[in-house]
Amino acid sequence: QVQLVESGGGLVQAGGSLRLSCAASGSIFSMTAMRWYRRAPGKQRELVASVRSGSRINYNDSVKGRFTISRDNVKNTVYLQMNSLKPEDTAVYYCNAEEYSTNYWGQGTQVTVSS
């Protein structure tokens, strides 16, 4: 069973930055895709960013130019660098790993952006 542990969330003022980390127990190199999702209060979960095994990267339009997803295959860790944070970015952020047809989820990390 793949274990995912997110970290790096917290409280930050608008315009600030945070870097989220997702440490995987298994090799992320073997994963079909690694993704970051988020769920804001009163809203449905939405995809923030994804990176596939072929290194194709996609971003939610709302975070393009501000967020960057990256992988460290040696450390088996996926990162989400978040810059120019806005109050609308406030949400619980979840790491997702897809291995074949199976999806694994982390426990989530809270990001709160104050105005």
mmCIF file of N, CA and C in Angstrom:
data_model
loop_
_atom_site.group_PDB
_atom_site.id
_atom_site.type_symbol
_atom_site.label_atom_id
_atom_site.label_comp_id
_atom_site.label_asym_id
_atom_site.label_seq_id
_atom_site.Cartn_x
_atom_site.Cartn_y
_atom_site.Cartn_z
ATOM 1 N N GLN A 1 0.840 -1.176 0.000
ATOM 2 C CA GLN A 1 0.000 0.000 0.000
ATOM 3 C C GLN A 1 0.890 1.246 0.000
ATOM 4 N N VAL A 2 0.619 2.154 -0.925
ATOM 5 C CA VAL A 2 1.373 3.388 -1.017
ATOM 6 C C VAL A 2 0.896 4.360 0.039
ATOM 7 N N GLN A 3 1.837 4.930 0.766
ATOM 8 C CA GLN A 3 1.523 5.928 1.775
ATOM 9 C C GLN A 3 2.003 7.296 1.309
ATOM 10 N N LEU A 4 1.142 8.297 1.441
ATOM 11 C CA LEU A 4 1.457 9.657 1.052
ATOM 12 C C LEU A 4 1.291 10.571 2.254
ATOM 13 N N VAL A 5 2.273 11.417 2.489
ATOM 14 C CA VAL A 5 2.241 12.333 3.619
ATOM 15 C C VAL A 5 2.525 13.740 3.124
ATOM 16 N N GLU A 6 1.530 14.624 3.268
ATOM 17 C CA GLU A 6 1.695 16.019 2.881
ATOM 18 C C GLU A 6 2.213 16.836 4.056
ATOM 19 N N SER A 7 2.929 17.885 3.734
ATOM 20 C CA SER A 7 3.404 18.813 4.745
ATOM 21 C C SER A 7 3.653 20.162 4.088
ATOM 22 N N GLY A 8 3.836 21.180 4.903
ATOM 23 C CA GLY A 8 4.177 22.500 4.403
ATOM 24 C C GLY A 8 3.056 23.512 4.432
ATOM 25 N N GLY A 9 1.853 23.081 4.794
ATOM 26 C CA GLY A 9 0.744 24.007 4.867
ATOM 27 C C GLY A 9 0.865 24.925 6.068
ATOM 28 N N GLY A 10 -0.009 25.914 6.111
ATOM 29 C CA GLY A 10 0.007 26.847 7.212
ATOM 30 C C GLY A 10 -0.766 28.104 6.894
ATOM 31 N N LEU A 11 -0.572 29.099 7.729
ATOM 32 C CA LEU A 11 -1.227 30.393 7.577
ATOM 33 C C LEU A 11 -0.243 31.378 6.970
ATOM 34 N N VAL A 12 -0.673 32.048 5.917
ATOM 35 C CA VAL A 12 0.184 33.005 5.232
ATOM 36 C C VAL A 12 -0.659 34.185 4.768
ATOM 37 N N GLN A 13 -0.051 35.341 4.712
ATOM 38 C CA GLN A 13 -0.744 36.521 4.220
ATOM 39 C C GLN A 13 -0.790 36.533 2.698
ATOM 40 N N ALA A 14 -1.783 37.210 2.163
ATOM 41 C CA ALA A 14 -1.901 37.335 0.717
ATOM 42 C C ALA A 14 -0.611 37.880 0.123
ATOM 43 N N GLY A 15 -0.200 37.275 -0.979
ATOM 44 C CA GLY A 15 1.043 37.647 -1.622
ATOM 45 C C GLY A 15 2.228 36.822 -1.180
ATOM 46 N N GLY A 16 2.051 36.036 -0.143
ATOM 47 C CA GLY A 16 3.123 35.209 0.369
ATOM 48 C C GLY A 16 3.279 33.913 -0.395
ATOM 49 N N SER A 17 4.196 33.079 0.096
ATOM 50 C CA SER A 17 4.512 31.823 -0.572
ATOM 51 C C SER A 17 4.561 30.673 0.414
ATOM 52 N N LEU A 18 4.255 29.495 -0.085
ATOM 53 C CA LEU A 18 4.384 28.256 0.652
ATOM 54 C C LEU A 18 4.845 27.174 -0.312
ATOM 55 N N ARG A 19 5.554 26.195 0.211
ATOM 56 C CA ARG A 19 5.902 25.032 -0.581
ATOM 57 C C ARG A 19 5.372 23.786 0.106
ATOM 58 N N LEU A 20 4.475 23.099 -0.572
ATOM 59 C CA LEU A 20 3.927 21.864 -0.061
ATOM 60 C C LEU A 20 4.771 20.690 -0.523
ATOM 61 N N SER A 21 4.894 19.701 0.340
ATOM 62 C CA SER A 21 5.635 18.497 0.017
ATOM 63 C C SER A 21 4.741 17.283 0.180
ATOM 64 N N CYS A 22 4.933 16.314 -0.671
ATOM 65 C CA CYS A 22 4.226 15.043 -0.590
ATOM 66 C C CYS A 22 5.258 13.939 -0.659
ATOM 67 N N ALA A 23 5.505 13.304 0.470
ATOM 68 C CA ALA A 23 6.474 12.219 0.550
ATOM 69 C C ALA A 23 5.762 10.887 0.365
ATOM 70 N N ALA A 24 6.239 10.090 -0.562
ATOM 71 C CA ALA A 24 5.636 8.802 -0.871
ATOM 72 C C ALA A 24 6.497 7.666 -0.340
ATOM 73 N N SER A 25 5.834 6.619 0.133
ATOM 74 C CA SER A 25 6.558 5.454 0.633
ATOM 75 C C SER A 25 7.142 4.622 -0.497
ATOM 76 N N GLY A 26 6.521 4.693 -1.662
ATOM 77 C CA GLY A 26 6.989 3.970 -2.823
ATOM 78 C C GLY A 26 7.640 4.899 -3.828
ATOM 79 N N SER A 27 8.104 4.328 -4.895
ATOM 80 C CA SER A 27 8.763 5.094 -5.942
ATOM 81 C C SER A 27 7.731 5.843 -6.776
ATOM 82 N N ILE A 28 7.854 7.162 -6.820
ATOM 83 C CA ILE A 28 6.930 7.943 -7.639
ATOM 84 C C ILE A 28 7.238 7.786 -9.113
ATOM 85 N N PHE A 29 8.416 7.252 -9.415
ATOM 86 C CA PHE A 29 8.781 7.001 -10.799
ATOM 87 C C PHE A 29 7.842 5.977 -11.426
ATOM 88 N N SER A 30 7.340 5.048 -10.612
ATOM 89 C CA SER A 30 6.460 4.003 -11.116
ATOM 90 C C SER A 30 5.015 4.460 -11.255
ATOM 91 N N MET A 31 4.707 5.645 -10.747
ATOM 92 C CA MET A 31 3.343 6.138 -10.761
ATOM 93 C C MET A 31 2.973 6.691 -12.135
ATOM 94 N N THR A 32 1.728 6.452 -12.526
ATOM 95 C CA THR A 32 1.227 7.008 -13.775
ATOM 96 C C THR A 32 1.175 8.526 -13.717
ATOM 97 N N ALA A 33 0.757 9.044 -12.563
ATOM 98 C CA ALA A 33 0.656 10.483 -12.388
ATOM 99 C C ALA A 33 0.692 10.831 -10.915
ATOM 100 N N MET A 34 1.198 12.009 -10.633
ATOM 101 C CA MET A 34 1.144 12.588 -9.303
ATOM 102 C C MET A 34 0.376 13.888 -9.424
ATOM 103 N N ARG A 35 -0.533 14.130 -8.484
ATOM 104 C CA ARG A 35 -1.412 15.282 -8.572
ATOM 105 C C ARG A 35 -1.581 15.967 -7.223
ATOM 106 N N TRP A 36 -1.893 17.239 -7.296
ATOM 107 C CA TRP A 36 -2.334 18.002 -6.144
ATOM 108 C C TRP A 36 -3.776 18.428 -6.375
ATOM 109 N N TYR A 37 -4.623 18.114 -5.429
ATOM 110 C CA TYR A 37 -5.997 18.568 -5.405
ATOM 111 C C TYR A 37 -6.191 19.512 -4.222
ATOM 112 N N ARG A 38 -7.288 20.223 -4.238
ATOM 113 C CA ARG A 38 -7.643 21.030 -3.088
ATOM 114 C C ARG A 38 -9.155 21.095 -2.944
ATOM 115 N N ARG A 39 -9.582 21.262 -1.700
ATOM 116 C CA ARG A 39 -10.994 21.433 -1.407
ATOM 117 C C ARG A 39 -11.151 22.662 -0.517
ATOM 118 N N ALA A 40 -11.771 23.681 -1.069
ATOM 119 C CA ALA A 40 -12.034 24.908 -0.331
ATOM 120 C C ALA A 40 -13.336 24.764 0.440
ATOM 121 N N PRO A 41 -13.512 25.546 1.501
ATOM 122 C CA PRO A 41 -14.745 25.467 2.283
ATOM 123 C C PRO A 41 -15.982 25.689 1.422
ATOM 124 N N GLY A 42 -16.918 24.762 1.506
ATOM 125 C CA GLY A 42 -18.160 24.879 0.766
ATOM 126 C C GLY A 42 -18.058 24.600 -0.715
ATOM 127 N N LYS A 43 -16.912 24.122 -1.173
ATOM 128 C CA LYS A 43 -16.722 23.854 -2.586
ATOM 129 C C LYS A 43 -16.297 22.412 -2.821
ATOM 130 N N GLN A 44 -16.446 21.974 -4.055
ATOM 131 C CA GLN A 44 -16.026 20.632 -4.425
ATOM 132 C C GLN A 44 -14.512 20.575 -4.606
ATOM 133 N N ARG A 45 -13.991 19.373 -4.488
ATOM 134 C CA ARG A 45 -12.572 19.168 -4.711
ATOM 135 C C ARG A 45 -12.220 19.471 -6.163
ATOM 136 N N GLU A 46 -11.106 20.138 -6.374
ATOM 137 C CA GLU A 46 -10.681 20.470 -7.716
ATOM 138 C C GLU A 46 -9.207 20.141 -7.906
ATOM 139 N N LEU A 47 -8.863 19.815 -9.122
ATOM 140 C CA LEU A 47 -7.481 19.529 -9.466
ATOM 141 C C LEU A 47 -6.695 20.827 -9.555
ATOM 142 N N VAL A 48 -5.563 20.867 -8.878
ATOM 143 C CA VAL A 48 -4.702 22.041 -8.892
ATOM 144 C C VAL A 48 -3.603 21.891 -9.933
ATOM 145 N N ALA A 49 -2.905 20.769 -9.887
ATOM 146 C CA ALA A 49 -1.795 20.535 -10.799
ATOM 147 C C ALA A 49 -1.508 19.050 -10.877
ATOM 148 N N SER A 50 -0.947 18.624 -11.988
ATOM 149 C CA SER A 50 -0.591 17.222 -12.163
ATOM 150 C C SER A 50 0.672 17.103 -12.986
ATOM 151 N N VAL A 51 1.406 16.045 -12.733
ATOM 152 C CA VAL A 51 2.572 15.709 -13.531
ATOM 153 C C VAL A 51 2.527 14.216 -13.794
ATOM 154 N N ARG A 52 2.633 13.850 -15.062
ATOM 155 C CA ARG A 52 2.587 12.447 -15.446
ATOM 156 C C ARG A 52 3.988 11.868 -15.563
ATOM 157 N N SER A 53 4.040 10.548 -15.696
ATOM 158 C CA SER A 53 5.325 9.865 -15.774
ATOM 159 C C SER A 53 6.152 10.340 -16.954
ATOM 160 N N GLY A 54 5.470 10.798 -18.000
ATOM 161 C CA GLY A 54 6.154 11.350 -19.152
ATOM 162 C C GLY A 54 6.509 12.815 -18.985
ATOM 163 N N SER A 55 6.306 13.342 -17.785
ATOM 164 C CA SER A 55 6.647 14.715 -17.404
ATOM 165 C C SER A 55 5.700 15.767 -17.971
ATOM 166 N N ARG A 56 4.570 15.350 -18.504
ATOM 167 C CA ARG A 56 3.578 16.319 -18.946
ATOM 168 C C ARG A 56 2.918 16.948 -17.728
ATOM 169 N N ILE A 57 2.874 18.256 -17.702
ATOM 170 C CA ILE A 57 2.369 19.002 -16.560
ATOM 171 C C ILE A 57 1.128 19.788 -16.954
ATOM 172 N N ASN A 58 0.150 19.788 -16.077
ATOM 173 C CA ASN A 58 -1.063 20.568 -16.272
ATOM 174 C C ASN A 58 -1.390 21.337 -15.003
ATOM 175 N N TYR A 59 -1.950 22.528 -15.182
ATOM 176 C CA TYR A 59 -2.341 23.372 -14.073
ATOM 177 C C TYR A 59 -3.775 23.834 -14.227
ATOM 178 N N ASN A 60 -4.420 23.992 -13.105
ATOM 179 C CA ASN A 60 -5.692 24.686 -13.076
ATOM 180 C C ASN A 60 -5.451 26.129 -13.522
ATOM 181 N N ASP A 61 -6.338 26.653 -14.340
ATOM 182 C CA ASP A 61 -6.158 28.006 -14.852
ATOM 183 C C ASP A 61 -6.026 29.039 -13.739
ATOM 184 N N SER A 62 -6.639 28.775 -12.611
ATOM 185 C CA SER A 62 -6.624 29.735 -11.520
ATOM 186 C C SER A 62 -5.261 29.862 -10.849
ATOM 187 N N VAL A 63 -4.359 28.906 -11.095
ATOM 188 C CA VAL A 63 -3.051 28.938 -10.446
ATOM 189 C C VAL A 63 -1.898 29.071 -11.431
ATOM 190 N N LYS A 64 -2.194 29.088 -12.717
ATOM 191 C CA LYS A 64 -1.141 29.217 -13.717
ATOM 192 C C LYS A 64 -0.347 30.500 -13.516
ATOM 193 N N GLY A 65 0.952 30.364 -13.588
ATOM 194 C CA GLY A 65 1.828 31.503 -13.390
ATOM 195 C C GLY A 65 2.181 31.757 -11.944
ATOM 196 N N ARG A 66 1.499 31.071 -11.021
ATOM 197 C CA ARG A 66 1.750 31.264 -9.597
ATOM 198 C C ARG A 66 2.248 29.992 -8.914
ATOM 199 N N PHE A 67 1.733 28.841 -9.334
ATOM 200 C CA PHE A 67 2.084 27.564 -8.722
ATOM 201 C C PHE A 67 2.978 26.764 -9.657
ATOM 202 N N THR A 68 3.843 25.952 -9.062
ATOM 203 C CA THR A 68 4.710 25.073 -9.827
ATOM 204 C C THR A 68 4.756 23.703 -9.176
ATOM 205 N N ILE A 69 4.449 22.669 -9.944
ATOM 206 C CA ILE A 69 4.559 21.307 -9.455
ATOM 207 C C ILE A 69 5.874 20.720 -9.947
ATOM 208 N N SER A 70 6.531 19.965 -9.085
ATOM 209 C CA SER A 70 7.801 19.357 -9.448
ATOM 210 C C SER A 70 7.969 18.034 -8.722
ATOM 211 N N ARG A 71 8.883 17.222 -9.216
ATOM 212 C CA ARG A 71 9.149 15.913 -8.634
ATOM 213 C C ARG A 71 10.616 15.746 -8.338
ATOM 214 N N ASP A 72 10.893 15.017 -7.279
ATOM 215 C CA ASP A 72 12.235 14.567 -6.967
ATOM 216 C C ASP A 72 12.155 13.056 -6.856
ATOM 217 N N ASN A 73 12.527 12.366 -7.917
ATOM 218 C CA ASN A 73 12.386 10.918 -7.953
ATOM 219 C C ASN A 73 13.334 10.208 -6.989
ATOM 220 N N VAL A 74 14.438 10.849 -6.660
ATOM 221 C CA VAL A 74 15.372 10.256 -5.712
ATOM 222 C C VAL A 74 14.779 10.270 -4.310
ATOM 223 N N LYS A 75 14.178 11.390 -3.941
ATOM 224 C CA LYS A 75 13.569 11.525 -2.621
ATOM 225 C C LYS A 75 12.136 11.012 -2.572
ATOM 226 N N ASN A 76 11.607 10.612 -3.722
ATOM 227 C CA ASN A 76 10.220 10.156 -3.810
ATOM 228 C C ASN A 76 9.264 11.196 -3.235
ATOM 229 N N THR A 77 9.454 12.413 -3.670
ATOM 230 C CA THR A 77 8.685 13.530 -3.151
ATOM 231 C C THR A 77 8.190 14.414 -4.291
ATOM 232 N N VAL A 78 6.955 14.848 -4.173
ATOM 233 C CA VAL A 78 6.355 15.795 -5.105
ATOM 234 C C VAL A 78 6.132 17.106 -4.368
ATOM 235 N N TYR A 79 6.419 18.202 -5.035
ATOM 236 C CA TYR A 79 6.297 19.513 -4.420
ATOM 237 C C TYR A 79 5.270 20.364 -5.153
ATOM 238 N N LEU A 80 4.710 21.293 -4.433
ATOM 239 C CA LEU A 80 3.874 22.322 -5.019
ATOM 240 C C LEU A 80 4.340 23.660 -4.465
ATOM 241 N N GLN A 81 5.068 24.396 -5.280
ATOM 242 C CA GLN A 81 5.509 25.724 -4.898
ATOM 243 C C GLN A 81 4.392 26.707 -5.203
ATOM 244 N N MET A 82 3.933 27.411 -4.191
ATOM 245 C CA MET A 82 2.812 28.328 -4.326
ATOM 246 C C MET A 82 3.291 29.741 -4.029
ATOM 247 N N ASN A 83 3.238 30.586 -5.029
ATOM 248 C CA ASN A 83 3.631 31.979 -4.899
ATOM 249 C C ASN A 83 2.433 32.884 -5.130
ATOM 250 N N SER A 84 2.579 34.118 -4.703
ATOM 251 C CA SER A 84 1.523 35.122 -4.880
ATOM 252 C C SER A 84 0.172 34.588 -4.427
ATOM 253 N N LEU A 85 0.153 34.022 -3.248
ATOM 254 C CA LEU A 85 -1.056 33.389 -2.744
ATOM 255 C C LEU A 85 -2.177 34.395 -2.538
ATOM 256 N N LYS A 86 -3.378 33.930 -2.815
ATOM 257 C CA LYS A 86 -4.583 34.731 -2.678
ATOM 258 C C LYS A 86 -5.510 34.089 -1.661
ATOM 259 N N PRO A 87 -6.393 34.869 -1.053
ATOM 260 C CA PRO A 87 -7.353 34.280 -0.113
ATOM 261 C C PRO A 87 -8.173 33.155 -0.732
ATOM 262 N N GLU A 88 -8.446 33.219 -2.017
ATOM 263 C CA GLU A 88 -9.205 32.183 -2.694
ATOM 264 C C GLU A 88 -8.448 30.870 -2.810
ATOM 265 N N ASP A 89 -7.154 30.881 -2.502
ATOM 266 C CA ASP A 89 -6.371 29.657 -2.487
ATOM 267 C C ASP A 89 -6.548 28.877 -1.194
ATOM 268 N N THR A 90 -7.230 29.464 -0.230
ATOM 269 C CA THR A 90 -7.458 28.793 1.042
ATOM 270 C C THR A 90 -8.214 27.487 0.825
ATOM 271 N N ALA A 91 -7.638 26.397 1.296
ATOM 272 C CA ALA A 91 -8.221 25.079 1.090
ATOM 273 C C ALA A 91 -7.367 24.036 1.791
ATOM 274 N N VAL A 92 -7.902 22.834 1.868
ATOM 275 C CA VAL A 92 -7.103 21.684 2.252
ATOM 276 C C VAL A 92 -6.532 21.093 0.978
ATOM 277 N N TYR A 93 -5.231 20.944 0.942
ATOM 278 C CA TYR A 93 -4.551 20.438 -0.241
ATOM 279 C C TYR A 93 -4.193 18.974 -0.047
ATOM 280 N N TYR A 94 -4.515 18.175 -1.054
ATOM 281 C CA TYR A 94 -4.310 16.735 -0.992
ATOM 282 C C TYR A 94 -3.368 16.269 -2.088
ATOM 283 N N CYS A 95 -2.486 15.380 -1.725
ATOM 284 C CA CYS A 95 -1.612 14.730 -2.685
ATOM 285 C C CYS A 95 -2.282 13.457 -3.184
ATOM 286 N N ASN A 96 -2.189 13.222 -4.471
ATOM 287 C CA ASN A 96 -2.788 12.047 -5.093
ATOM 288 C C ASN A 96 -1.763 11.352 -5.972
ATOM 289 N N ALA A 97 -1.697 10.040 -5.851
ATOM 290 C CA ALA A 97 -0.820 9.235 -6.689
ATOM 291 C C ALA A 97 -1.643 8.201 -7.419
ATOM 292 N N GLU A 98 -1.470 8.130 -8.723
ATOM 293 C CA GLU A 98 -2.159 7.142 -9.533
ATOM 294 C C GLU A 98 -1.164 6.093 -9.983
ATOM 295 N N GLU A 99 -1.449 4.866 -9.624
ATOM 296 C CA GLU A 99 -0.630 3.733 -10.036
ATOM 297 C C GLU A 99 -1.541 2.766 -10.767
ATOM 298 N N TYR A 100 -1.356 2.677 -12.075
ATOM 299 C CA TYR A 100 -2.261 1.919 -12.938
ATOM 300 C C TYR A 100 -3.662 2.505 -12.748
ATOM 301 N N SER A 101 -4.612 1.728 -12.271
ATOM 302 C CA SER A 101 -5.972 2.215 -12.078
ATOM 303 C C SER A 101 -6.280 2.535 -10.619
ATOM 304 N N THR A 102 -5.289 2.454 -9.755
ATOM 305 C CA THR A 102 -5.482 2.686 -8.331
ATOM 306 C C THR A 102 -4.999 4.075 -7.933
ATOM 307 N N ASN A 103 -5.789 4.756 -7.133
ATOM 308 C CA ASN A 103 -5.446 6.075 -6.633
ATOM 309 C C ASN A 103 -5.184 6.032 -5.139
ATOM 310 N N TYR A 104 -4.139 6.725 -4.715
ATOM 311 C CA TYR A 104 -3.786 6.836 -3.310
ATOM 312 C C TYR A 104 -3.842 8.296 -2.906
ATOM 313 N N TRP A 105 -4.235 8.527 -1.659
ATOM 314 C CA TRP A 105 -4.432 9.883 -1.165
ATOM 315 C C TRP A 105 -3.705 10.115 0.135
ATOM 316 N N GLY A 106 -3.187 11.318 0.286
ATOM 317 C CA GLY A 106 -2.619 11.727 1.552
ATOM 318 C C GLY A 106 -3.702 12.240 2.478
ATOM 319 N N GLN A 107 -3.301 12.632 3.674
ATOM 320 C CA GLN A 107 -4.259 13.079 4.680
ATOM 321 C C GLN A 107 -4.677 14.531 4.489
ATOM 322 N N GLY A 108 -3.945 15.265 3.687
ATOM 323 C CA GLY A 108 -4.252 16.657 3.425
ATOM 324 C C GLY A 108 -3.487 17.597 4.337
ATOM 325 N N THR A 109 -3.234 18.790 3.845
ATOM 326 C CA THR A 109 -2.590 19.827 4.640
ATOM 327 C C THR A 109 -3.325 21.142 4.407
ATOM 328 N N GLN A 110 -3.598 21.849 5.488
ATOM 329 C CA GLN A 110 -4.399 23.067 5.423
ATOM 330 C C GLN A 110 -3.550 24.250 4.994
ATOM 331 N N VAL A 111 -4.052 24.985 4.015
ATOM 332 C CA VAL A 111 -3.453 26.244 3.588
ATOM 333 C C VAL A 111 -4.480 27.342 3.802
ATOM 334 N N THR A 112 -4.120 28.331 4.589
ATOM 335 C CA THR A 112 -5.003 29.452 4.856
ATOM 336 C C THR A 112 -4.299 30.741 4.476
ATOM 337 N N VAL A 113 -4.927 31.508 3.603
ATOM 338 C CA VAL A 113 -4.362 32.761 3.126
ATOM 339 C C VAL A 113 -5.242 33.901 3.615
ATOM 340 N N SER A 114 -4.673 34.775 4.391
ATOM 341 C CA SER A 114 -5.408 35.905 4.932
ATOM 342 C C SER A 114 -5.207 37.135 4.065
ATOM 343 N N SER A 115 -6.208 37.993 4.034
ATOM 344 C CA SER A 115 -6.143 39.205 3.244
ATOM 345 C C SER A 115 -5.627 40.372 4.061
#
